[in-house]
PDB file of C-alpha atoms in Angstrom:
ATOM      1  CA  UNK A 724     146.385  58.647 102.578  1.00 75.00           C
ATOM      2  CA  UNK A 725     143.910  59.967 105.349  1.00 79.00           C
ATOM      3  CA  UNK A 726     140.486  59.928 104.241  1.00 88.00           C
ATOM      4  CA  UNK A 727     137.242  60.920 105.798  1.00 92.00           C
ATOM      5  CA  UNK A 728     134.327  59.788 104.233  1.00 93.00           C
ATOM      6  CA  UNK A 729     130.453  60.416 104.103  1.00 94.00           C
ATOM      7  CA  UNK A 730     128.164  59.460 101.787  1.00 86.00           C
ATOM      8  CA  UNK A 731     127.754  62.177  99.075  1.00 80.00           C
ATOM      9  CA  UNK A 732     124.586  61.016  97.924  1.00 86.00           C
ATOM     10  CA  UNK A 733     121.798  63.178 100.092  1.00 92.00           C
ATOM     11  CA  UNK A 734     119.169  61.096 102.434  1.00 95.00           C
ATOM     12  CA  UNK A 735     115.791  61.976 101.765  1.00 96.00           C
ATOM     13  CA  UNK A 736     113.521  60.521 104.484  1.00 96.00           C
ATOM     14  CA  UNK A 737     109.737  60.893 105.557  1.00 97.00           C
ATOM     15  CA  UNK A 738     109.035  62.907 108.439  1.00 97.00           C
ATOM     16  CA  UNK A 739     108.900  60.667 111.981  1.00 97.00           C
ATOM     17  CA  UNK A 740     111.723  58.282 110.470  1.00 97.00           C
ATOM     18  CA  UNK A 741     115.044  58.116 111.727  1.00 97.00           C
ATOM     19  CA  UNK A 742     117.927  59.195 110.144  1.00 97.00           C
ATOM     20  CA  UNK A 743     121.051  57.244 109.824  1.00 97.00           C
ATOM     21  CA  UNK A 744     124.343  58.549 108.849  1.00 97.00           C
ATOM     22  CA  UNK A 745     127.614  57.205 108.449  1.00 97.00           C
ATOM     23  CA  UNK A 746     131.298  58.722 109.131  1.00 96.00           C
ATOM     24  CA  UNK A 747     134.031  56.683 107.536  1.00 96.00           C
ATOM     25  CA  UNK A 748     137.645  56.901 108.236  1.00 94.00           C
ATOM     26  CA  UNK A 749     141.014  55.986 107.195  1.00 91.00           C
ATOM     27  CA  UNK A 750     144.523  56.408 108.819  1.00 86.00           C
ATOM     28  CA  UNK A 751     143.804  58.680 111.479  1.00 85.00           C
ATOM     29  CA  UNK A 752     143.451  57.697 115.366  1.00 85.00           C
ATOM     30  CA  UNK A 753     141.632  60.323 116.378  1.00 86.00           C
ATOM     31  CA  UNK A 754     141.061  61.071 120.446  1.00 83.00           C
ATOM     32  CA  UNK A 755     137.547  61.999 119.418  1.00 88.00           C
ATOM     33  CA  UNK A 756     134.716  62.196 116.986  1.00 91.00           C
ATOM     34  CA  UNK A 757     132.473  65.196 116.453  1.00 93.00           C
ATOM     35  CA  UNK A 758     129.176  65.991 114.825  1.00 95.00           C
ATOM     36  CA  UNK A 759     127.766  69.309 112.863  1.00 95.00           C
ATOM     37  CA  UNK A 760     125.197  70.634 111.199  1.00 96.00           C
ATOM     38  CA  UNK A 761     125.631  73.129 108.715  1.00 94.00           C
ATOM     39  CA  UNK A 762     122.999  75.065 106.558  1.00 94.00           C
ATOM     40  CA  UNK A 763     123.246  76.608 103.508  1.00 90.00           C
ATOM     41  CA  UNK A 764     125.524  79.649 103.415  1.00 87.00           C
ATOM     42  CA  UNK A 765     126.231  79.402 107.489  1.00 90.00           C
ATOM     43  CA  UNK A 766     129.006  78.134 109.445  1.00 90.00           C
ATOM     44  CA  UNK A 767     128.954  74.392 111.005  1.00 92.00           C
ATOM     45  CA  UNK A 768     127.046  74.693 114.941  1.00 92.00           C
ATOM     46  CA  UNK A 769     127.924  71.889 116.948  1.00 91.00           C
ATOM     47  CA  UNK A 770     125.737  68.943 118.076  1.00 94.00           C
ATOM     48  CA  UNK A 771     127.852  66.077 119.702  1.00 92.00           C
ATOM     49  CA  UNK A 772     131.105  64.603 121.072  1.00 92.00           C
ATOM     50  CA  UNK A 773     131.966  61.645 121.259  1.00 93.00           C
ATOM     51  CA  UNK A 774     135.574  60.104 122.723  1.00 90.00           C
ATOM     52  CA  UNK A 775     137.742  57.457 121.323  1.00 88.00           C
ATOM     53  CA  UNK A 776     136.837  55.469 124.935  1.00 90.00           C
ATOM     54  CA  UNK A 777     133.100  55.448 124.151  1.00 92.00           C
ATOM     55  CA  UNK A 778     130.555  53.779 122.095  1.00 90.00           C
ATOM     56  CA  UNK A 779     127.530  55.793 122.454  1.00 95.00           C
ATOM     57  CA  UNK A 780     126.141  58.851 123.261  1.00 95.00           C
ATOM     58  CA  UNK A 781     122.976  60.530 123.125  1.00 96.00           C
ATOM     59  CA  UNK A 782     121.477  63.916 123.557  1.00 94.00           C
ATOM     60  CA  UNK A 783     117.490  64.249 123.190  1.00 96.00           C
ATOM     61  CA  UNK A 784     116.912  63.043 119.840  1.00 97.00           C
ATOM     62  CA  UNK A 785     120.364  62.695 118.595  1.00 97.00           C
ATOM     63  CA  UNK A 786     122.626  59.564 118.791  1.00 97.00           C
ATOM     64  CA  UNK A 787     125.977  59.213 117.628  1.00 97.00           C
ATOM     65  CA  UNK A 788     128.350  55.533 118.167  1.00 96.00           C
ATOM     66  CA  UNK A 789     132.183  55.250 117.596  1.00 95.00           C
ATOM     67  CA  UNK A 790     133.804  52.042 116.282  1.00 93.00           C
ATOM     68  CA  UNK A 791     137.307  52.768 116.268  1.00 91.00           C
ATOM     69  CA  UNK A 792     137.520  49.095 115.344  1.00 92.00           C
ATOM     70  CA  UNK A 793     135.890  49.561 112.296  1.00 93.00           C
ATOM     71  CA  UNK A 794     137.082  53.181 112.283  1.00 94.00           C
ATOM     72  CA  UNK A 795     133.175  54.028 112.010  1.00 95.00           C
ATOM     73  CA  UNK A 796     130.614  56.541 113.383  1.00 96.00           C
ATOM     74  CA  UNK A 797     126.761  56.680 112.759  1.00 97.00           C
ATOM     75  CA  UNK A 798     124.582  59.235 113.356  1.00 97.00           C
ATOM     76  CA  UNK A 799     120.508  58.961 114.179  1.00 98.00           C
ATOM     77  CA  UNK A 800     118.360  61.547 114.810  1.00 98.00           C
ATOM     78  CA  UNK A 801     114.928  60.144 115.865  1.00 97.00           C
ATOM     79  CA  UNK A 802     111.811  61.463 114.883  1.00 97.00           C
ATOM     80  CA  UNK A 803     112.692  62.973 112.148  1.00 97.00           C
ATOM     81  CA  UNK A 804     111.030  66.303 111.416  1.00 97.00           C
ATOM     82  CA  UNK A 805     111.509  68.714 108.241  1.00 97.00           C
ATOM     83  CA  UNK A 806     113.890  71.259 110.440  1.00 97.00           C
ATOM     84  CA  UNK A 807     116.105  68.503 110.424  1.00 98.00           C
ATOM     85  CA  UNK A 808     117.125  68.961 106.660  1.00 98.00           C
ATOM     86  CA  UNK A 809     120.542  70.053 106.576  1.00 97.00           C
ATOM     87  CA  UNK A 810     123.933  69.147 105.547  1.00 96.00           C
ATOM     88  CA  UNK A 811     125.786  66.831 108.707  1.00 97.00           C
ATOM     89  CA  UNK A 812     129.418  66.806 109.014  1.00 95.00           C
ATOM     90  CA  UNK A 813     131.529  64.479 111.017  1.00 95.00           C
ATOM     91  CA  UNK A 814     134.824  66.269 111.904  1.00 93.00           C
ATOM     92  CA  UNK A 815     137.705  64.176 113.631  1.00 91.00           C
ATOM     93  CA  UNK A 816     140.225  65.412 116.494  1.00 86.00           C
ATOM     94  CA  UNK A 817     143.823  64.417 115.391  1.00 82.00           C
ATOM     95  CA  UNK A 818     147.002  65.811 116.630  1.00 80.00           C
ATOM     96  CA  UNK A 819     145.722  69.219 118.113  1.00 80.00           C
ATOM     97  CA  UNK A 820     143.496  69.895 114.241  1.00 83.00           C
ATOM     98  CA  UNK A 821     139.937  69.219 113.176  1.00 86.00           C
ATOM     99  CA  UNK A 822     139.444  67.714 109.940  1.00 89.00           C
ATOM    100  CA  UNK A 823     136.249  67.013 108.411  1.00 92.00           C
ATOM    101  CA  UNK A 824     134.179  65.132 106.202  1.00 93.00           C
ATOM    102  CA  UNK A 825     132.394  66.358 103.022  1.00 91.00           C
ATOM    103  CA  UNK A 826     129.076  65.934 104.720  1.00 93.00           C
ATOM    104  CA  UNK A 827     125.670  64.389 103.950  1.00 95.00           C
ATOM    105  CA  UNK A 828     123.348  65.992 103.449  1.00 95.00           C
ATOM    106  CA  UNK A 829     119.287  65.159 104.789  1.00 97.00           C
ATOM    107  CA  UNK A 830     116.293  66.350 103.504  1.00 97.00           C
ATOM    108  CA  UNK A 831     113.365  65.100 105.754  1.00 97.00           C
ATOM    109  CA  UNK A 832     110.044  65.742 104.124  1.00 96.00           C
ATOM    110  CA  UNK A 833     106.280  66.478 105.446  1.00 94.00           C
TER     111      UNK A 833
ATOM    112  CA  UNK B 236     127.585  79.464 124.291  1.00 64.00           C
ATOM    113  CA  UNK B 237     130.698  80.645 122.809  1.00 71.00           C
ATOM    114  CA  UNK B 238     129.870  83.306 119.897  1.00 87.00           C
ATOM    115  CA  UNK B 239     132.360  83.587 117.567  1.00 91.00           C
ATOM    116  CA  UNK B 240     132.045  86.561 115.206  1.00 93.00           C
ATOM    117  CA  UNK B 241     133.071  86.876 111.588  1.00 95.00           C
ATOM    118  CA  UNK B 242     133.173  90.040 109.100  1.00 95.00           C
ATOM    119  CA  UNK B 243     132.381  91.097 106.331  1.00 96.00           C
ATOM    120  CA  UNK B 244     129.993  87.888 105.932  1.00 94.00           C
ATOM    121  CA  UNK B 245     130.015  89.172 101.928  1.00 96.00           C
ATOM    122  CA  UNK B 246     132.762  90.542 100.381  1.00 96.00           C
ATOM    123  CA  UNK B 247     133.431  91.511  96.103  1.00 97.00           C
ATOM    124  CA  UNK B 248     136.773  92.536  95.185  1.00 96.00           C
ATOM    125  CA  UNK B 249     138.999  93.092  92.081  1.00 96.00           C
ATOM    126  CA  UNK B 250     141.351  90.905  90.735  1.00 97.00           C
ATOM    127  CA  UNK B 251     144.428  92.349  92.136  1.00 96.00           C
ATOM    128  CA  UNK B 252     143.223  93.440  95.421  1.00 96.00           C
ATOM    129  CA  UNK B 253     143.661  92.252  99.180  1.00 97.00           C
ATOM    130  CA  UNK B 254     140.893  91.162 101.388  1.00 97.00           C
ATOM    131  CA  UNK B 255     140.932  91.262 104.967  1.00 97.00           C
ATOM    132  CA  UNK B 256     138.840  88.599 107.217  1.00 97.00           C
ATOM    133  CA  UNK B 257     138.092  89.333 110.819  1.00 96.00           C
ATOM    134  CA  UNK B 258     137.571  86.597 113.086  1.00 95.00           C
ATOM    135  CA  UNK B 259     136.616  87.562 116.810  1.00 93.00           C
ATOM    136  CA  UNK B 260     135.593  85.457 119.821  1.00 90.00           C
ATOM    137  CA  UNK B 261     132.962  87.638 121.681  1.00 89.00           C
ATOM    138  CA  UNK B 262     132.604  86.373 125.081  1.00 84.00           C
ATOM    139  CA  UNK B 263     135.780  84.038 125.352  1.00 84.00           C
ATOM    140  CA  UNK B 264     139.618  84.134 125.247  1.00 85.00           C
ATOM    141  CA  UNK B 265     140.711  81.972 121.781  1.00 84.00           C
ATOM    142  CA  UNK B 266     144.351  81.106 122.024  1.00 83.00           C
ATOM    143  CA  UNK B 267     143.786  78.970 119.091  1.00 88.00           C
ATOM    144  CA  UNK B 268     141.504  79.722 116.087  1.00 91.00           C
ATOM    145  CA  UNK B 269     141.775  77.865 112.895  1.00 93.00           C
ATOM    146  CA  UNK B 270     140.678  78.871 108.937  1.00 96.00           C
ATOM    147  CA  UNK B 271     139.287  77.121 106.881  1.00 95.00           C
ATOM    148  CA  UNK B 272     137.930  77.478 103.377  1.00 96.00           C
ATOM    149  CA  UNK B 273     134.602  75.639 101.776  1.00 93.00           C
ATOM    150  CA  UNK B 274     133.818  75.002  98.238  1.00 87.00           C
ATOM    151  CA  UNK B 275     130.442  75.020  97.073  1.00 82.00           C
ATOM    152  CA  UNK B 276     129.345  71.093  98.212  1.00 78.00           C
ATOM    153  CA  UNK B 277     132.633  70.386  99.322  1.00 83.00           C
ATOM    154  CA  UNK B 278     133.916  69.776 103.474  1.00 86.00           C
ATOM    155  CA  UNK B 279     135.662  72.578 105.067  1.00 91.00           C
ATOM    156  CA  UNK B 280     139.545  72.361 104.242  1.00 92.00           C
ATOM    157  CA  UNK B 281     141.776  73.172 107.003  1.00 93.00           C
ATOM    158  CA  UNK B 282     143.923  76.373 106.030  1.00 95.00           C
ATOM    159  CA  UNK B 283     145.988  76.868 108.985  1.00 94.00           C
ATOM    160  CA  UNK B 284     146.082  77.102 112.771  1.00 92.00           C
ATOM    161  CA  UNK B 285     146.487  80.334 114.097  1.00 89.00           C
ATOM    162  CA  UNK B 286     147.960  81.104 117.330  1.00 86.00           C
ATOM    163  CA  UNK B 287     147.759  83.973 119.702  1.00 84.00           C
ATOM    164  CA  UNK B 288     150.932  85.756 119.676  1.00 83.00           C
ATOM    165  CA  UNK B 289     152.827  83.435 117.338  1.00 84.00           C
ATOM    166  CA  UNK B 290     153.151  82.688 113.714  1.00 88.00           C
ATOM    167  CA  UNK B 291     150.159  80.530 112.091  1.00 92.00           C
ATOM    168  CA  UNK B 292     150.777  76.989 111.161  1.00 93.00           C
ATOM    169  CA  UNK B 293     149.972  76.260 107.982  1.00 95.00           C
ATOM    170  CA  UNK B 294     148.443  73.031 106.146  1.00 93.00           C
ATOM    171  CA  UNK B 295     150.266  71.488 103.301  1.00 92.00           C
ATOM    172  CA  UNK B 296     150.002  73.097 100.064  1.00 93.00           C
ATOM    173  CA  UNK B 297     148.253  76.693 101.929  1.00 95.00           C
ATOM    174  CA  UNK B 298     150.906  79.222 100.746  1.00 94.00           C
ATOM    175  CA  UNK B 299     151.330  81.359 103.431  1.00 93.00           C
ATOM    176  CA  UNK B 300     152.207  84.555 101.765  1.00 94.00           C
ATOM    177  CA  UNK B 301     149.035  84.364  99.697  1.00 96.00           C
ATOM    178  CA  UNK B 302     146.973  83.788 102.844  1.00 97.00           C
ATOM    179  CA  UNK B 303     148.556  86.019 105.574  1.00 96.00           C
ATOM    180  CA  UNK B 304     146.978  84.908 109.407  1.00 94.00           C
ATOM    181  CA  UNK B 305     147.341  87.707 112.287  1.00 91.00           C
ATOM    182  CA  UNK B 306     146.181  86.607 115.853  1.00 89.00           C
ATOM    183  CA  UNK B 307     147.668  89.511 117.512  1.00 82.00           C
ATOM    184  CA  UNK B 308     145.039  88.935 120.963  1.00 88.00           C
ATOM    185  CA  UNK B 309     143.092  86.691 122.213  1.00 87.00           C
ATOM    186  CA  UNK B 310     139.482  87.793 120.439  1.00 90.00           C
ATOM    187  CA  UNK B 311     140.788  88.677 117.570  1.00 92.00           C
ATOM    188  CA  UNK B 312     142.912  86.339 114.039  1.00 93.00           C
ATOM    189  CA  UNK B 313     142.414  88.035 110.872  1.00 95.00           C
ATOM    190  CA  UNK B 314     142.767  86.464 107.373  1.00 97.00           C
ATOM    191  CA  UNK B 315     144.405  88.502 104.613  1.00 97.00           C
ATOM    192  CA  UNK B 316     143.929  87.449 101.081  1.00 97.00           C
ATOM    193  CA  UNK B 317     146.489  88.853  99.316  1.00 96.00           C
ATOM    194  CA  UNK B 318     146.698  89.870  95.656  1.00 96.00           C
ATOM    195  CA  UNK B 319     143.188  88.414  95.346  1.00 96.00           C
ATOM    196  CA  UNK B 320     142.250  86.174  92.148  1.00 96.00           C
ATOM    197  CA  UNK B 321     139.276  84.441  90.775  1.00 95.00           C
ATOM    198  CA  UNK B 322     140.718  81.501  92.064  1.00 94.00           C
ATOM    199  CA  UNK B 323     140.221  82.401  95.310  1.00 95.00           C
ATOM    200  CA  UNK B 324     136.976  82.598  95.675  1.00 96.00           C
ATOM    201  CA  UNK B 325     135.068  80.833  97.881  1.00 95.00           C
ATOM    202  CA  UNK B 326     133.657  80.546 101.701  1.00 95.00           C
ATOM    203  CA  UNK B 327     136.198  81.352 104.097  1.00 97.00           C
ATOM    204  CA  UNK B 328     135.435  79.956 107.868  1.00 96.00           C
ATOM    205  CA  UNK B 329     137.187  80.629 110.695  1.00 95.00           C
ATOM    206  CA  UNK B 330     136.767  78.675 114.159  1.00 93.00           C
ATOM    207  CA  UNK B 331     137.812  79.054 117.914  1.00 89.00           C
ATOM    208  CA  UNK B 332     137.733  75.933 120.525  1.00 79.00           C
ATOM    209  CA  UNK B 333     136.106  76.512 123.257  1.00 65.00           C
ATOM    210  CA  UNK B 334     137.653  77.899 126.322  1.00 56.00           C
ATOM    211  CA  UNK B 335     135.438  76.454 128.991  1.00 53.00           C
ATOM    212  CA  UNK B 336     136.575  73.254 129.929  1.00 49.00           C
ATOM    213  CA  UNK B 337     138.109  70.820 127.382  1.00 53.00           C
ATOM    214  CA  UNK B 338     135.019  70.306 125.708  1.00 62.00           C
ATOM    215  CA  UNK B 339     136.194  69.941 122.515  1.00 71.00           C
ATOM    216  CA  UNK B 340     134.129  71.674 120.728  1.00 79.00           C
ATOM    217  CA  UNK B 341     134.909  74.103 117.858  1.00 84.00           C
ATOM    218  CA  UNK B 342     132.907  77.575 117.374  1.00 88.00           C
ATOM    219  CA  UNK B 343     132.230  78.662 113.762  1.00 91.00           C
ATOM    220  CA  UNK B 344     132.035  82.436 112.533  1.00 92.00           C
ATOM    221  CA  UNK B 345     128.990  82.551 110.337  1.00 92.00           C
ATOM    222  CA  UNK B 346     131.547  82.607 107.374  1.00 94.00           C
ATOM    223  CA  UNK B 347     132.665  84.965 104.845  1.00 96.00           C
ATOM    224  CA  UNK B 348     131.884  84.872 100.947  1.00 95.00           C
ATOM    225  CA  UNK B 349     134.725  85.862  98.915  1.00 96.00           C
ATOM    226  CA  UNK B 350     134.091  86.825  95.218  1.00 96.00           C
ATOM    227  CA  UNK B 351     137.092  88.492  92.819  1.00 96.00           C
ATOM    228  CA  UNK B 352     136.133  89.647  89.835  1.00 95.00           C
TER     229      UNK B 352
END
């Protein structure tokens, strides 16, 4: 069966740290990987992209890779600060659809 | 970017009832929006994939005439919960990809909180 996994357990981290979370995934092949962040009660806003033809990516303090190998992404945001606590979803492109995982979520404290 | 609007954001209803979701993209076309409900600490479920001007597809196990989709233009898919039960509440989501490029990214209404009595 397809599965999409993230850790349920939440991440709580010190402020300054860096964050590392991890998008499993089973029998999908999916043209691309995507990352959200979603806080309580809201809708998921988009942070990054990344294709099934690239390892890394990066946008200011975010970085996401892509193993399709190991059919793996990981997320790091740097520098951790407290605005950074929410919920991060991984959501995979397959066949035209978006599915996602059940998210992590991070609680960076002060 | 793309603002995707959702309403009501709150709605209570009787057992009984039907509940209609709006789902508009304000400042692009959407020829594609999907649904998607949420469970408290639970992932987003895909519902269906509605398509401007066509019937909506819908995921395995979605019953269609329980969740009727209407994308009648390209702003606007609405969500009608029909004959509304306790069962069925939860955090419905709807989401447009952008129309800018193929930039992959998906849009997300601020969400709508379903509660039947």
């Amino acid at each position: 069966s397809q599965k999409i996994e993230q850790n349920s357990e939440a991440l709580n981290i010190q402020e300054g740290k860096t964050a590392t979370l991890t998008c499993n995934y089973t029998n999908y092949s999916p043209a691309y990987l995507q990352w959200y962040r979603q806080d309580p009660g809201r809708g998921p806003v988009f942070l990054l992209l990344i294709r099934e033809n690239e390892k890394e990516k990066r946008k200011e303090r975010l970085k996401v890779t892509f193993d399709t190998t190991l059919k793996q992404s990981l997320f790091h945001i740097t520098a951790s600060q407290p605005a950074d606590s929410a919920t991060y979803l991984c959501a995979l492109y397959n066949f035209n659809k978006f599915y996602f995982g059940s998210g992590t979520k991070l609680n960076v404290k002060p | 970017g793309a603002v995707v609007s959702q309403h009501p954001s709150r709605v209570i209803c009787k057992s009984g009832t039907s509940v209609k979701i709006e789902c508009r993209s304000l400042d692009f076309q959407a020829t594609t929006m999907f649904w998607y409900r949420q469970f408290p600490k639970q992932s987003l479920m895909l519902m269906a994939t509605s398509n401007e001007g066509s019937k909506a597809t819908y995921e395995q196990g979605v019953e269609k005439d329980k969740f009727l989709i209407n994308h009648a233009s390209l702003t606007l898919s609405t969500l009608t919960v029909t004959s509304a039960h306790p069962e069925d509440s939860s955090f419905y989501i709807c989401s447009a990809e952008g129309a800018t490029g193929n930039t992959g990214e998906l849009f997300f209404g601020e969400g709508s909180r379903l509660t039947v009595l």
